[in-house]
């Protein structure tokens, strides 16, 4: 099957052509147009995002088809993100996808954006398939999911407040760094010379923030065992900045490092709890924060002793892209599922296929 994927949930207009069956499906083309305009506002402006998707969607799809060497006649089905995200942005992709499917007389399937992220790494690594423990960390979401099989998900943990990427972006702002902040925080954190403080160890007087929602007395079944929270950490950064305002990159570096260490340690330990509880031998990361080298390295270090493999997507597939949407759509299409032409967009919606934890 050849699936045209479309993604417009936030500030990337993306189209892809995927060809094949199940886990053997391959990316024929992938076009991602990032809306740079939001940088001047320090965050995504929903109305501007919708308008930018409108002007970009046709050329982006045309480019994806051209790159794949196919015409619109060769597409067997359309998969489009219809939730969750910015409704006005989602609607552009949904309206385009339905119109394309109607005109070409092919089926259309609505895809949950976060289910797309679960499939992303498998597109470039044949071993990143269920069963696995998934940690999805993006600008809008932080989800810890046990993936027993494609389409069978246990939602174990989520953030109580800010998403991991959102915390990176807000801390970047506090440190006077550009948006999106994640890569900038990572870059200056690497300038700090102190070593990473693992589970509660000292850093020889270096700045250290408490690990949020992480206590040894937490047990499976406790509400806090898998959940995370980053807003307190953001306040800790704010207090550090206020108490001695950093005047240079060298002075910002220890703060960025202490923040990143706290986020990374928390995510690693929560993920380890999930992998252990369900006896998983694979951990799959996804979302923009999975681009963070310190996070990936700490995950690999933690799991190496258990012989558990850690898979992280390359940046192109970690951040929002239509190839993962086409792949998740293909899974549902192969099960005989179809959406109607009344397919709508939703700002929030639970990931499909949830089973009790
Ligand atoms: O998945 P994504 O592209 O978009 C959403 O669906 O939100 O994730 C974007 C987020 C931003 O918050 C960005 O700051 C963060 O991913 N990010 C990073 C890094 N690269 C991107 N966070 C930490 N370290 C990075 N290297
Ligand atoms: Zn995303």
mmCIF file of C-alpha atoms and ligand atoms in Angstrom:
data_model
loop_
_atom_site.group_PDB
_atom_site.id
_atom_site.type_symbol
_atom_site.label_atom_id
_atom_site.label_comp_id
_atom_site.label_asym_id
_atom_site.label_seq_id
_atom_site.Cartn_x
_atom_site.Cartn_y
_atom_site.Cartn_z
ATOM 1 C CA UNK A 1 0.000 0.000 0.000
ATOM 2 C CA UNK A 2 1.138 3.556 -0.716
ATOM 3 C CA UNK A 3 0.016 5.985 1.957
ATOM 4 C CA UNK A 4 0.169 9.760 1.737
ATOM 5 C CA UNK A 5 0.730 11.103 5.278
ATOM 6 C CA UNK A 6 -0.156 14.642 6.312
ATOM 7 C CA UNK A 7 0.807 16.411 9.562
ATOM 8 C CA UNK A 8 -0.240 19.958 10.531
ATOM 9 C CA UNK A 9 -0.916 19.730 14.276
ATOM 10 C CA UNK A 10 1.493 22.435 15.410
ATOM 11 C CA UNK A 11 4.107 24.478 13.554
ATOM 12 C CA UNK A 12 5.389 21.960 10.997
ATOM 13 C CA UNK A 13 3.659 21.440 7.655
ATOM 14 C CA UNK A 14 4.667 17.954 6.607
ATOM 15 C CA UNK A 15 3.769 15.391 3.940
ATOM 16 C CA UNK A 16 5.237 11.953 3.276
ATOM 17 C CA UNK A 17 4.744 8.942 1.066
ATOM 18 C CA UNK A 18 5.125 5.541 2.709
ATOM 19 C CA UNK A 19 5.134 2.316 0.706
ATOM 20 C CA UNK A 20 4.865 -1.299 1.801
ATOM 21 C CA UNK A 21 3.154 -3.415 4.430
ATOM 22 C CA UNK A 22 3.347 -3.274 8.235
ATOM 23 C CA UNK A 23 6.823 -3.000 9.734
ATOM 24 C CA UNK A 24 8.351 -3.452 6.275
ATOM 25 C CA UNK A 25 6.880 -0.178 5.008
ATOM 26 C CA UNK A 26 9.527 2.269 3.804
ATOM 27 C CA UNK A 27 9.612 6.056 3.491
ATOM 28 C CA UNK A 28 9.555 7.019 -0.200
ATOM 29 C CA UNK A 29 9.611 10.738 0.572
ATOM 30 C CA UNK A 30 9.324 13.127 3.493
ATOM 31 C CA UNK A 31 8.963 16.903 3.343
ATOM 32 C CA UNK A 32 8.917 19.005 6.536
ATOM 33 C CA UNK A 33 8.437 22.752 6.421
ATOM 34 C CA UNK A 34 9.059 24.355 9.838
ATOM 35 C CA UNK A 35 7.342 27.666 10.462
ATOM 36 C CA UNK A 36 10.214 29.893 11.479
ATOM 37 C CA UNK A 37 7.931 32.910 12.027
ATOM 38 C CA UNK A 38 7.019 31.879 15.613
ATOM 39 C CA UNK A 39 10.581 32.523 16.778
ATOM 40 C CA UNK A 40 9.976 36.266 16.980
ATOM 41 C CA UNK A 41 7.047 35.659 19.353
ATOM 42 C CA UNK A 42 8.916 33.209 21.592
ATOM 43 C CA UNK A 43 6.286 30.519 21.068
ATOM 44 C CA UNK A 44 3.777 29.152 18.571
ATOM 45 C CA UNK A 45 0.976 31.621 17.708
ATOM 46 C CA UNK A 46 -2.012 29.414 16.749
ATOM 47 C CA UNK A 47 -3.643 31.803 14.248
ATOM 48 C CA UNK A 48 -0.359 32.387 12.434
ATOM 49 C CA UNK A 49 0.283 28.627 12.394
ATOM 50 C CA UNK A 50 -3.083 27.959 10.683
ATOM 51 C CA UNK A 51 -2.451 30.590 8.026
ATOM 52 C CA UNK A 52 1.059 29.309 7.349
ATOM 53 C CA UNK A 53 -0.274 25.738 6.951
ATOM 54 C CA UNK A 54 -2.827 27.028 4.428
ATOM 55 C CA UNK A 55 -0.181 28.540 2.178
ATOM 56 C CA UNK A 56 2.211 25.591 2.590
ATOM 57 C CA UNK A 57 0.016 22.492 2.394
ATOM 58 C CA UNK A 58 -0.362 22.248 -1.403
ATOM 59 C CA UNK A 59 3.307 22.805 -2.319
ATOM 60 C CA UNK A 60 4.467 20.533 0.522
ATOM 61 C CA UNK A 61 2.239 17.654 -0.673
ATOM 62 C CA UNK A 62 3.269 18.269 -4.298
ATOM 63 C CA UNK A 63 6.927 18.144 -3.286
ATOM 64 C CA UNK A 64 6.433 14.916 -1.325
ATOM 65 C CA UNK A 65 4.729 13.294 -4.326
ATOM 66 C CA UNK A 66 7.438 14.538 -6.704
ATOM 67 C CA UNK A 67 10.226 13.270 -4.399
ATOM 68 C CA UNK A 68 8.565 9.847 -4.213
ATOM 69 C CA UNK A 69 8.424 9.631 -8.009
ATOM 70 C CA UNK A 70 4.658 9.126 -7.844
ATOM 71 C CA UNK A 71 1.669 11.026 -9.040
ATOM 72 C CA UNK A 72 -1.492 11.624 -7.044
ATOM 73 C CA UNK A 73 -3.038 8.666 -8.942
ATOM 74 C CA UNK A 74 -0.583 6.291 -7.286
ATOM 75 C CA UNK A 75 -1.705 7.033 -3.733
ATOM 76 C CA UNK A 76 -3.799 4.209 -2.212
ATOM 77 C CA UNK A 77 -4.859 5.973 0.994
ATOM 78 C CA UNK A 78 -4.441 9.190 2.980
ATOM 79 C CA UNK A 79 -3.479 9.328 6.680
ATOM 80 C CA UNK A 80 -3.859 12.677 8.409
ATOM 81 C CA UNK A 81 -3.289 13.860 11.996
ATOM 82 C CA UNK A 82 -6.686 14.866 13.415
ATOM 83 C CA UNK A 83 -5.821 15.074 17.150
ATOM 84 C CA UNK A 84 -4.390 16.331 19.448
ATOM 85 C CA UNK A 85 -3.016 19.754 18.555
ATOM 86 C CA UNK A 86 -4.033 23.267 17.599
ATOM 87 C CA UNK A 87 -7.519 22.885 16.142
ATOM 88 C CA UNK A 88 -7.110 25.550 13.467
ATOM 89 C CA UNK A 89 -3.814 23.987 12.388
ATOM 90 C CA UNK A 90 -5.180 20.430 12.415
ATOM 91 C CA UNK A 91 -8.197 21.502 10.350
ATOM 92 C CA UNK A 92 -5.979 22.542 7.434
ATOM 93 C CA UNK A 93 -4.493 19.043 7.157
ATOM 94 C CA UNK A 94 -7.803 17.306 7.813
ATOM 95 C CA UNK A 95 -9.674 19.369 5.184
ATOM 96 C CA UNK A 96 -6.869 18.851 2.663
ATOM 97 C CA UNK A 97 -6.616 15.121 3.379
ATOM 98 C CA UNK A 98 -10.352 14.553 3.028
ATOM 99 C CA UNK A 99 -10.523 16.572 -0.194
ATOM 100 C CA UNK A 100 -7.579 14.655 -1.677
ATOM 101 C CA UNK A 101 -9.101 11.291 -0.687
ATOM 102 C CA UNK A 102 -12.526 12.276 -2.036
ATOM 103 C CA UNK A 103 -11.083 13.473 -5.348
ATOM 104 C CA UNK A 104 -8.897 10.370 -5.807
ATOM 105 C CA UNK A 105 -11.592 7.995 -4.457
ATOM 106 C CA UNK A 106 -9.249 6.486 -1.868
ATOM 107 C CA UNK A 107 -9.813 5.950 1.871
ATOM 108 C CA UNK A 108 -8.758 8.480 4.499
ATOM 109 C CA UNK A 109 -7.827 7.656 8.098
ATOM 110 C CA UNK A 110 -7.496 10.098 11.001
ATOM 111 C CA UNK A 111 -4.359 9.544 13.102
ATOM 112 C CA UNK A 112 -3.640 10.440 16.730
ATOM 113 C CA UNK A 113 -0.433 12.498 16.722
ATOM 114 C CA UNK A 114 1.076 10.722 19.746
ATOM 115 C CA UNK A 115 0.432 7.284 18.267
ATOM 116 C CA UNK A 116 2.407 8.572 15.280
ATOM 117 C CA UNK A 117 5.367 9.343 17.565
ATOM 118 C CA UNK A 118 5.270 5.718 18.840
ATOM 119 C CA UNK A 119 5.853 4.468 15.282
ATOM 120 C CA UNK A 120 8.565 6.982 14.279
ATOM 121 C CA UNK A 121 11.678 5.104 15.432
ATOM 122 C CA UNK A 122 10.543 1.827 13.836
ATOM 123 C CA UNK A 123 10.716 3.551 10.442
ATOM 124 C CA UNK A 124 14.491 3.724 10.684
ATOM 125 C CA UNK A 125 15.251 0.876 13.061
ATOM 126 C CA UNK A 126 13.650 -2.504 12.416
ATOM 127 C CA UNK A 127 14.284 -3.547 16.040
ATOM 128 C CA UNK A 128 12.291 -0.661 17.557
ATOM 129 C CA UNK A 129 9.057 -2.640 17.499
ATOM 130 C CA UNK A 130 6.754 -3.882 20.304
ATOM 131 C CA UNK A 131 6.859 -4.930 22.983
ATOM 132 C CA UNK A 132 8.677 -1.870 24.358
ATOM 133 C CA UNK A 133 8.564 0.919 26.908
ATOM 134 C CA UNK A 134 7.984 4.265 25.217
ATOM 135 C CA UNK A 135 8.895 7.699 26.498
ATOM 136 C CA UNK A 136 7.375 10.461 24.368
ATOM 137 C CA UNK A 137 8.779 13.863 25.238
ATOM 138 C CA UNK A 138 7.747 16.815 23.100
ATOM 139 C CA UNK A 139 6.783 20.459 23.433
ATOM 140 C CA UNK A 140 3.209 19.569 24.230
ATOM 141 C CA UNK A 141 3.349 16.112 25.805
ATOM 142 C CA UNK A 142 5.256 13.901 28.201
ATOM 143 C CA UNK A 143 3.942 10.347 28.123
ATOM 144 C CA UNK A 144 5.303 7.095 29.521
ATOM 145 C CA UNK A 145 3.582 4.241 27.699
ATOM 146 C CA UNK A 146 3.938 0.478 27.794
ATOM 147 C CA UNK A 147 3.539 -0.699 24.193
ATOM 148 C CA UNK A 148 2.564 -4.363 24.390
ATOM 149 C CA UNK A 149 1.787 -4.478 20.660
ATOM 150 C CA UNK A 150 0.942 -1.901 17.997
ATOM 151 C CA UNK A 151 -2.522 -0.736 18.993
ATOM 152 C CA UNK A 152 -2.265 -1.964 22.625
ATOM 153 C CA UNK A 153 -1.039 0.797 24.899
ATOM 154 C CA UNK A 154 -0.874 1.191 28.673
ATOM 155 C CA UNK A 155 -0.642 4.820 29.630
ATOM 156 C CA UNK A 156 1.535 4.650 32.750
ATOM 157 C CA UNK A 157 2.639 8.206 33.395
ATOM 158 C CA UNK A 158 2.267 11.747 32.163
ATOM 159 C CA UNK A 159 3.225 15.226 33.236
ATOM 160 C CA UNK A 160 1.166 16.923 35.929
ATOM 161 C CA UNK A 161 1.962 20.372 34.497
ATOM 162 C CA UNK A 162 4.539 21.380 31.879
ATOM 163 C CA UNK A 163 5.651 19.010 29.134
ATOM 164 C CA UNK A 164 9.388 18.257 29.098
ATOM 165 C CA UNK A 165 9.985 20.334 25.947
ATOM 166 C CA UNK A 166 7.872 23.157 27.327
ATOM 167 C CA UNK A 167 10.087 23.182 30.442
ATOM 168 C CA UNK A 168 13.205 23.392 28.234
ATOM 169 C CA UNK A 169 11.595 26.267 26.292
ATOM 170 C CA UNK A 170 10.601 28.185 29.446
ATOM 171 C CA UNK A 171 14.000 27.708 31.076
ATOM 172 C CA UNK A 172 15.650 28.895 27.852
ATOM 173 C CA UNK A 173 13.545 32.049 28.071
ATOM 174 C CA UNK A 174 14.603 32.599 31.705
ATOM 175 C CA UNK A 175 18.219 32.254 30.575
ATOM 176 C CA UNK A 176 17.723 34.678 27.689
ATOM 177 C CA UNK A 177 18.095 31.979 25.021
ATOM 178 C CA UNK A 178 16.090 31.845 21.755
ATOM 179 C CA UNK A 179 12.954 29.777 21.042
ATOM 180 C CA UNK A 180 12.669 26.815 20.692
ATOM 181 C CA UNK A 181 14.950 26.527 23.671
ATOM 182 C CA UNK A 182 15.785 22.829 23.947
ATOM 183 C CA UNK A 183 18.814 22.760 21.651
ATOM 184 C CA UNK A 184 20.173 25.998 23.183
ATOM 185 C CA UNK A 185 19.825 24.710 26.746
ATOM 186 C CA UNK A 186 21.583 21.497 25.704
ATOM 187 C CA UNK A 187 24.382 23.428 24.028
ATOM 188 C CA UNK A 188 25.176 25.690 26.989
ATOM 189 C CA UNK A 189 24.650 22.878 29.526
ATOM 190 C CA UNK A 190 27.524 21.115 27.783
ATOM 191 C CA UNK A 191 29.772 24.086 28.643
ATOM 192 C CA UNK A 192 29.392 23.411 32.381
ATOM 193 C CA UNK A 193 32.318 21.498 33.777
ATOM 194 C CA UNK A 194 30.658 19.731 36.721
ATOM 195 C CA UNK A 195 29.903 16.037 36.408
ATOM 196 C CA UNK A 196 26.358 14.767 36.288
ATOM 197 C CA UNK A 197 24.878 14.046 39.698
ATOM 198 C CA UNK A 198 23.055 10.773 39.435
ATOM 199 C CA UNK A 199 20.661 9.443 42.039
ATOM 200 C CA UNK A 200 21.095 12.027 44.752
ATOM 201 C CA UNK A 201 24.892 12.090 44.769
ATOM 202 C CA UNK A 202 26.674 15.361 45.442
ATOM 203 C CA UNK A 203 28.367 17.444 42.767
ATOM 204 C CA UNK A 204 31.123 18.827 44.906
ATOM 205 C CA UNK A 205 29.334 22.064 45.651
ATOM 206 C CA UNK A 206 27.945 22.510 42.130
ATOM 207 C CA UNK A 207 24.413 23.752 41.595
ATOM 208 C CA UNK A 208 21.884 20.948 41.937
ATOM 209 C CA UNK A 209 18.082 20.995 41.691
ATOM 210 C CA UNK A 210 15.796 18.469 43.385
ATOM 211 C CA UNK A 211 14.492 15.702 41.109
ATOM 212 C CA UNK A 212 10.760 16.376 40.783
ATOM 213 C CA UNK A 213 8.276 13.610 41.696
ATOM 214 C CA UNK A 214 11.109 11.209 42.383
ATOM 215 C CA UNK A 215 11.250 9.545 45.781
ATOM 216 C CA UNK A 216 12.539 6.132 46.693
ATOM 217 C CA UNK A 217 9.476 5.327 48.791
ATOM 218 C CA UNK A 218 7.153 5.521 45.760
ATOM 219 C CA UNK A 219 5.660 2.142 44.814
ATOM 220 C CA UNK A 220 3.833 0.836 41.725
ATOM 221 C CA UNK A 221 0.213 1.776 42.207
ATOM 222 C CA UNK A 222 1.107 5.151 43.767
ATOM 223 C CA UNK A 223 -0.196 7.928 41.558
ATOM 224 C CA UNK A 224 3.266 9.503 41.560
ATOM 225 C CA UNK A 225 5.235 6.376 40.648
ATOM 226 C CA UNK A 226 5.297 7.129 36.911
ATOM 227 C CA UNK A 227 4.031 10.720 36.641
ATOM 228 C CA UNK A 228 6.395 13.664 36.242
ATOM 229 C CA UNK A 229 6.168 17.377 37.002
ATOM 230 C CA UNK A 230 8.437 20.139 35.762
ATOM 231 C CA UNK A 231 6.904 23.402 36.933
ATOM 232 C CA UNK A 232 8.721 23.335 40.302
ATOM 233 C CA UNK A 233 12.002 22.881 38.487
ATOM 234 C CA UNK A 234 11.219 25.931 36.382
ATOM 235 C CA UNK A 235 10.663 27.911 39.600
ATOM 236 C CA UNK A 236 13.990 26.621 40.953
ATOM 237 C CA UNK A 237 15.678 27.953 37.816
ATOM 238 C CA UNK A 238 13.877 31.276 38.186
ATOM 239 C CA UNK A 239 15.074 31.563 41.793
ATOM 240 C CA UNK A 240 18.650 30.708 40.790
ATOM 241 C CA UNK A 241 18.554 33.356 38.063
ATOM 242 C CA UNK A 242 17.113 35.945 40.452
ATOM 243 C CA UNK A 243 19.500 35.258 43.310
ATOM 244 C CA UNK A 244 22.573 35.776 41.140
ATOM 245 C CA UNK A 245 21.704 36.958 37.622
ATOM 246 C CA UNK A 246 24.055 35.257 35.156
ATOM 247 C CA UNK A 247 25.914 37.836 33.106
ATOM 248 C CA UNK A 248 27.577 35.546 30.592
ATOM 249 C CA UNK A 249 27.188 32.210 28.847
ATOM 250 C CA UNK A 250 29.719 30.745 31.295
ATOM 251 C CA UNK A 251 27.518 31.802 34.199
ATOM 252 C CA UNK A 252 24.341 30.463 32.568
ATOM 253 C CA UNK A 253 25.924 27.103 31.834
ATOM 254 C CA UNK A 254 25.776 25.627 35.387
ATOM 255 C CA UNK A 255 22.083 26.554 35.672
ATOM 256 C CA UNK A 256 21.262 24.980 32.304
ATOM 257 C CA UNK A 257 23.279 21.929 33.304
ATOM 258 C CA UNK A 258 21.596 21.543 36.697
ATOM 259 C CA UNK A 259 18.159 21.870 35.065
ATOM 260 C CA UNK A 260 18.942 19.374 32.293
ATOM 261 C CA UNK A 261 20.443 16.903 34.789
ATOM 262 C CA UNK A 262 17.287 17.010 36.922
ATOM 263 C CA UNK A 263 15.007 16.466 33.898
ATOM 264 C CA UNK A 264 17.185 13.687 32.500
ATOM 265 C CA UNK A 265 17.545 11.829 35.825
ATOM 266 C CA UNK A 266 13.807 12.011 36.421
ATOM 267 C CA UNK A 267 12.918 10.731 32.948
ATOM 268 C CA UNK A 268 15.523 7.960 33.077
ATOM 269 C CA UNK A 269 14.367 6.663 36.452
ATOM 270 C CA UNK A 270 10.658 6.783 35.588
ATOM 271 C CA UNK A 271 11.348 4.956 32.313
ATOM 272 C CA UNK A 272 13.427 2.349 34.172
ATOM 273 C CA UNK A 273 10.549 1.776 36.592
ATOM 274 C CA UNK A 274 8.190 1.124 33.661
ATOM 275 C CA UNK A 275 10.579 -1.162 31.769
ATOM 276 C CA UNK A 276 11.237 -3.184 34.927
ATOM 277 C CA UNK A 277 7.566 -3.456 35.910
ATOM 278 C CA UNK A 278 6.608 -4.885 32.511
ATOM 279 C CA UNK A 279 9.829 -6.806 31.840
ATOM 280 C CA UNK A 280 10.535 -4.965 28.593
ATOM 281 C CA UNK A 281 13.868 -5.454 26.792
ATOM 282 C CA UNK A 282 13.511 -2.375 24.577
ATOM 283 C CA UNK A 283 13.031 1.321 25.294
ATOM 284 C CA UNK A 284 11.914 3.635 22.488
ATOM 285 C CA UNK A 285 12.165 7.420 22.753
ATOM 286 C CA UNK A 286 10.182 9.913 20.717
ATOM 287 C CA UNK A 287 9.304 13.603 20.418
ATOM 288 C CA UNK A 288 11.542 16.648 20.035
ATOM 289 C CA UNK A 289 13.265 16.232 23.424
ATOM 290 C CA UNK A 290 14.510 12.818 22.232
ATOM 291 C CA UNK A 291 16.996 14.922 20.191
ATOM 292 C CA UNK A 292 18.726 15.715 23.498
ATOM 293 C CA UNK A 293 22.050 13.884 23.481
ATOM 294 C CA UNK A 294 22.388 13.933 27.283
ATOM 295 C CA UNK A 295 18.982 12.258 27.662
ATOM 296 C CA UNK A 296 19.788 9.531 25.137
ATOM 297 C CA UNK A 297 23.256 8.918 26.608
ATOM 298 C CA UNK A 298 21.884 8.701 30.165
ATOM 299 C CA UNK A 299 19.171 6.256 29.030
ATOM 300 C CA UNK A 300 21.772 4.047 27.298
ATOM 301 C CA UNK A 301 24.027 4.175 30.354
ATOM 302 C CA UNK A 302 21.197 3.250 32.731
ATOM 303 C CA UNK A 303 19.885 0.369 30.623
ATOM 304 C CA UNK A 304 23.210 -1.078 29.434
ATOM 305 C CA UNK A 305 23.661 -3.015 32.702
ATOM 306 C CA UNK A 306 20.276 -4.744 32.187
ATOM 307 C CA UNK A 307 20.951 -5.562 28.533
ATOM 308 C CA UNK A 308 17.972 -3.420 27.530
ATOM 309 C CA UNK A 309 18.281 -1.704 24.123
ATOM 310 C CA UNK A 310 17.481 1.995 23.886
ATOM 311 C CA UNK A 311 16.296 3.368 20.534
ATOM 312 C CA UNK A 312 16.084 7.068 19.726
ATOM 313 C CA UNK A 313 14.918 8.441 16.394
ATOM 314 C CA UNK A 314 17.110 10.778 14.354
ATOM 315 C CA UNK A 315 16.041 14.443 14.680
ATOM 316 C CA UNK A 316 14.063 14.335 11.413
ATOM 317 C CA UNK A 317 11.778 11.610 12.784
ATOM 318 C CA UNK A 318 11.920 12.689 16.446
ATOM 319 C CA UNK A 319 10.261 16.015 15.733
ATOM 320 C CA UNK A 320 6.877 16.330 14.052
ATOM 321 C CA UNK A 321 6.747 14.659 10.646
ATOM 322 C CA UNK A 322 4.211 13.084 8.309
ATOM 323 C CA UNK A 323 6.090 9.786 7.827
ATOM 324 C CA UNK A 324 5.173 8.619 11.336
ATOM 325 C CA UNK A 325 1.566 9.657 10.685
ATOM 326 C CA UNK A 326 1.507 7.630 7.461
ATOM 327 C CA UNK A 327 2.950 4.626 9.363
ATOM 328 C CA UNK A 328 0.380 4.801 12.193
ATOM 329 C CA UNK A 329 -2.342 5.314 9.568
ATOM 330 C CA UNK A 330 -1.109 2.261 7.650
ATOM 331 C CA UNK A 331 -1.465 0.166 10.813
ATOM 332 C CA UNK A 332 -5.121 1.165 11.164
ATOM 333 C CA UNK A 333 -5.834 0.847 7.431
ATOM 334 C CA UNK A 334 -4.409 -2.685 7.446
ATOM 335 C CA UNK A 335 -6.878 -3.524 10.208
ATOM 336 C CA UNK A 336 -9.675 -2.389 7.893
ATOM 337 C CA UNK A 337 -10.324 0.888 9.697
ATOM 338 C CA UNK A 338 -11.444 3.960 7.744
ATOM 339 C CA UNK A 339 -12.550 7.474 8.656
ATOM 340 C CA UNK A 340 -15.573 9.092 7.058
ATOM 341 C CA UNK A 341 -15.643 12.392 5.264
ATOM 342 C CA UNK A 342 -17.074 13.778 8.508
ATOM 343 C CA UNK A 343 -13.615 13.313 10.104
ATOM 344 C CA UNK A 344 -13.055 16.258 12.445
ATOM 345 C CA UNK A 345 -10.108 17.812 14.319
ATOM 346 C CA UNK A 346 -9.807 17.731 18.122
ATOM 347 C CA UNK A 347 -7.514 19.729 20.403
ATOM 348 C CA UNK A 348 -7.407 16.888 22.932
ATOM 349 C CA UNK A 349 -8.268 13.225 22.650
ATOM 350 C CA UNK A 350 -7.016 10.015 24.295
ATOM 351 C CA UNK A 351 -4.573 7.870 22.325
ATOM 352 C CA UNK A 352 -6.531 4.984 20.712
ATOM 353 C CA UNK A 353 -5.914 1.405 21.809
ATOM 354 C CA UNK A 354 -5.560 2.083 25.531
ATOM 355 C CA UNK A 355 -5.738 -0.974 27.765
ATOM 356 C CA UNK A 356 -5.815 -0.965 31.568
ATOM 357 C CA UNK A 357 -2.399 -0.532 33.206
HETATM 358 O O1 LIG B 1 7.987 16.892 19.003
HETATM 359 P P1 LIG B 1 8.270 18.338 18.759
HETATM 360 O O2 LIG B 1 9.002 18.710 17.504
HETATM 361 O O3 LIG B 1 6.950 19.178 18.716
HETATM 362 C C1 LIG B 1 5.850 18.967 19.518
HETATM 363 O O4 LIG B 1 4.993 18.114 19.138
HETATM 364 O O5 LIG B 1 5.805 19.624 20.585
HETATM 365 O O6 LIG B 1 9.055 18.873 20.048
HETATM 366 C C2 LIG B 1 9.495 20.222 20.157
HETATM 367 C C3 LIG B 1 10.144 20.383 21.521
HETATM 368 C C4 LIG B 1 10.483 21.823 21.866
HETATM 369 O O7 LIG B 1 9.982 22.106 23.152
HETATM 370 C C5 LIG B 1 12.013 21.842 21.840
HETATM 371 O O8 LIG B 1 12.577 22.793 22.728
HETATM 372 C C6 LIG B 1 12.343 20.434 22.241
HETATM 373 O O9 LIG B 1 11.373 19.643 21.578
HETATM 374 N N1 LIG B 1 13.699 20.047 21.828
HETATM 375 C C7 LIG B 1 14.692 19.754 22.714
HETATM 376 C C8 LIG B 1 15.847 19.505 21.936
HETATM 377 N N2 LIG B 1 15.520 19.650 20.613
HETATM 378 C C9 LIG B 1 14.197 19.970 20.576
HETATM 379 N N3 LIG B 1 14.695 19.688 24.045
HETATM 380 C C10 LIG B 1 15.846 19.373 24.653
HETATM 381 N N4 LIG B 1 17.012 19.150 23.979
HETATM 382 C C11 LIG B 1 17.060 19.199 22.641
HETATM 383 N N5 LIG B 1 18.203 18.976 21.989
HETATM 384 ZN ZN1 LIG B 2 4.820 15.921 18.224
#
